[in-house]
């Protein structure tokens, strides 16, 4: 093998390497652009999910406020009725005590229910976080498969 043929062989290899480097840099640029677009899409998804949660909380607050006003009015009259009905067979102090204990039991049950409902409200955009984790996994797979 002559020096000229070895030189041509090295030039051919370098040309092949150059083409491969150009192809890889194009792939990296494409992946970078796709990752930027993906990040924008994830940001839009997070904003939409947050707006959805805020809307649910707002509707819950308005409906709950109205219900509380009417429930308070109704419960005052209902408990007064119970107390005066018990007053027919018991002394007034005993009727008042029994009625108050009933109110405390109902209060405790309502508080436990409200706590259960409050636990369902999520300040974290869980779907968005899961989607971002999937995207990161995909990007890593793309980078490792292009690196081979």
CSV table of C-alpha atoms in Angstrom, one decimal:
chain,number,residue,atom,x,y,z
A,1,UNK,CA,0.0,0.0,0.0
A,2,UNK,CA,1.4,3.3,-1.1
A,3,UNK,CA,1.5,6.5,0.8
A,4,UNK,CA,-0.9,8.1,-1.7
A,5,UNK,CA,-3.5,5.3,-1.3
A,6,UNK,CA,-3.2,5.5,2.5
A,7,UNK,CA,-3.7,9.3,2.2
A,8,UNK,CA,-6.8,8.8,0.0
A,9,UNK,CA,-8.2,6.2,2.5
A,10,UNK,CA,-7.7,8.7,5.4
A,11,UNK,CA,-9.4,11.4,3.3
A,12,UNK,CA,-12.3,9.1,2.6
A,13,UNK,CA,-12.7,8.3,6.2
A,14,UNK,CA,-12.5,12.0,7.2
A,15,UNK,CA,-15.2,12.8,4.6
A,16,UNK,CA,-17.4,10.0,6.1
A,17,UNK,CA,-16.8,11.3,9.6
A,18,UNK,CA,-17.6,14.9,8.5
A,19,UNK,CA,-20.9,13.7,6.9
A,20,UNK,CA,-21.7,11.8,10.1
A,21,UNK,CA,-20.9,14.8,12.3
A,22,UNK,CA,-23.1,17.0,10.1
A,23,UNK,CA,-25.9,14.5,10.3
A,24,UNK,CA,-25.6,14.2,14.1
A,25,UNK,CA,-25.5,18.0,14.6
A,26,UNK,CA,-28.7,18.2,12.5
A,27,UNK,CA,-30.3,15.6,14.6
A,28,UNK,CA,-29.3,17.4,17.8
A,29,UNK,CA,-30.6,20.7,16.4
A,30,UNK,CA,-33.9,19.0,15.5
A,31,UNK,CA,-34.2,17.4,19.0
A,32,UNK,CA,-33.4,20.7,20.6
A,33,UNK,CA,-36.2,22.4,18.6
A,34,UNK,CA,-38.6,19.7,19.4
A,35,UNK,CA,-37.7,19.9,23.1
A,36,UNK,CA,-38.3,23.7,23.1
A,37,UNK,CA,-41.7,23.2,21.5
A,38,UNK,CA,-42.4,20.4,23.9
A,39,UNK,CA,-41.5,22.7,26.9
A,40,UNK,CA,-43.9,25.4,25.5
A,41,UNK,CA,-46.7,22.9,25.1
A,42,UNK,CA,-46.1,21.6,28.7
A,43,UNK,CA,-46.2,25.2,30.0
A,44,UNK,CA,-49.5,25.8,28.2
A,45,UNK,CA,-50.9,22.5,29.6
A,46,UNK,CA,-49.8,23.5,33.2
A,47,UNK,CA,-51.5,26.9,32.8
A,48,UNK,CA,-54.7,25.3,31.5
A,49,UNK,CA,-54.8,22.7,34.3
A,50,UNK,CA,-54.2,25.5,36.9
A,51,UNK,CA,-57.0,27.6,35.4
A,52,UNK,CA,-59.3,24.6,35.6
A,53,UNK,CA,-58.5,24.0,39.3
A,54,UNK,CA,-59.0,27.7,40.1
A,55,UNK,CA,-62.4,27.6,38.3
A,56,UNK,CA,-63.5,24.5,40.3
A,57,UNK,CA,-62.4,26.2,43.6
A,58,UNK,CA,-64.3,29.4,42.7
A,59,UNK,CA,-67.5,27.6,41.9
A,60,UNK,CA,-67.1,25.6,45.1
A,61,UNK,CA,-66.6,28.7,47.1
A,62,UNK,CA,-69.7,30.5,45.8
A,63,UNK,CA,-72.0,27.6,46.1
A,64,UNK,CA,-70.7,26.8,49.5
A,65,UNK,CA,-71.2,30.4,50.7
A,66,UNK,CA,-74.8,30.5,49.6
A,67,UNK,CA,-75.5,27.1,51.1
A,68,UNK,CA,-73.9,28.2,54.4
A,69,UNK,CA,-76.2,31.2,54.7
A,70,UNK,CA,-79.4,29.2,54.1
A,71,UNK,CA,-78.2,26.3,56.2
A,72,UNK,CA,-77.4,28.6,59.1
A,73,UNK,CA,-80.9,30.2,58.9
A,74,UNK,CA,-82.7,26.8,58.6
A,75,UNK,CA,-80.6,25.2,61.4
A,76,UNK,CA,-81.3,28.1,63.9
A,77,UNK,CA,-85.1,27.7,63.4
A,78,UNK,CA,-84.9,23.9,63.4
A,79,UNK,CA,-82.9,23.7,66.6
A,80,UNK,CA,-85.2,26.2,68.3
A,81,UNK,CA,-88.2,24.1,67.3
A,82,UNK,CA,-86.5,21.0,68.7
A,83,UNK,CA,-85.6,22.8,71.9
A,84,UNK,CA,-89.1,24.1,72.5
A,85,UNK,CA,-90.6,20.7,71.7
A,86,UNK,CA,-88.3,19.1,74.3
A,87,UNK,CA,-89.4,21.8,76.7
A,88,UNK,CA,-92.8,20.3,76.7
A,89,UNK,CA,-91.5,17.2,78.4
A,90,UNK,CA,-88.3,18.3,80.1
A,91,UNK,CA,-87.1,21.4,81.9
A,92,UNK,CA,-85.9,24.2,79.6
A,93,UNK,CA,-82.2,23.8,80.7
A,94,UNK,CA,-82.3,20.0,79.8
A,95,UNK,CA,-84.0,20.7,76.5
A,96,UNK,CA,-81.3,23.3,75.7
A,97,UNK,CA,-78.5,21.0,76.7
A,98,UNK,CA,-79.8,18.1,74.5
A,99,UNK,CA,-80.2,20.4,71.5
A,100,UNK,CA,-76.7,21.8,72.0
A,101,UNK,CA,-75.2,18.4,72.1
A,102,UNK,CA,-77.1,17.5,68.9
A,103,UNK,CA,-75.6,20.6,67.2
A,104,UNK,CA,-72.1,19.6,68.4
A,105,UNK,CA,-72.4,16.1,66.9
A,106,UNK,CA,-73.6,17.5,63.6
A,107,UNK,CA,-70.8,20.0,63.6
A,108,UNK,CA,-68.2,17.3,64.0
A,109,UNK,CA,-69.7,15.2,61.2
A,110,UNK,CA,-69.7,18.2,58.9
A,111,UNK,CA,-66.2,19.1,59.7
A,112,UNK,CA,-65.0,15.6,58.9
A,113,UNK,CA,-66.8,15.6,55.6
A,114,UNK,CA,-65.3,19.1,54.7
A,115,UNK,CA,-61.8,17.8,55.5
A,116,UNK,CA,-62.4,14.9,53.1
A,117,UNK,CA,-63.5,17.2,50.3
A,118,UNK,CA,-60.6,19.6,50.9
A,119,UNK,CA,-58.1,16.7,50.5
A,120,UNK,CA,-59.3,16.2,46.9
A,121,UNK,CA,-58.2,19.7,45.8
A,122,UNK,CA,-54.8,19.4,44.3
A,123,UNK,CA,-52.6,22.6,44.0
A,124,UNK,CA,-50.1,20.6,42.0
A,125,UNK,CA,-50.8,20.0,38.3
A,126,UNK,CA,-50.3,16.2,38.5
A,127,UNK,CA,-51.1,15.5,34.8
A,128,UNK,CA,-48.6,18.0,33.7
A,129,UNK,CA,-45.9,16.7,36.0
A,130,UNK,CA,-46.5,13.1,34.7
A,131,UNK,CA,-46.4,14.4,31.1
A,132,UNK,CA,-43.1,16.2,31.7
A,133,UNK,CA,-41.6,13.1,33.3
A,134,UNK,CA,-42.6,11.1,30.2
A,135,UNK,CA,-41.1,13.8,28.0
A,136,UNK,CA,-37.8,13.7,29.9
A,137,UNK,CA,-37.7,9.9,29.6
A,138,UNK,CA,-38.4,10.2,25.8
A,139,UNK,CA,-35.7,12.8,25.4
A,140,UNK,CA,-33.1,10.7,27.2
A,141,UNK,CA,-34.0,7.7,25.0
A,142,UNK,CA,-33.6,9.9,21.9
A,143,UNK,CA,-30.2,11.1,23.1
A,144,UNK,CA,-28.9,7.7,24.0
A,145,UNK,CA,-30.2,6.1,20.7
A,146,UNK,CA,-28.5,8.9,18.7
A,147,UNK,CA,-25.3,8.5,20.6
A,148,UNK,CA,-24.8,4.9,19.4
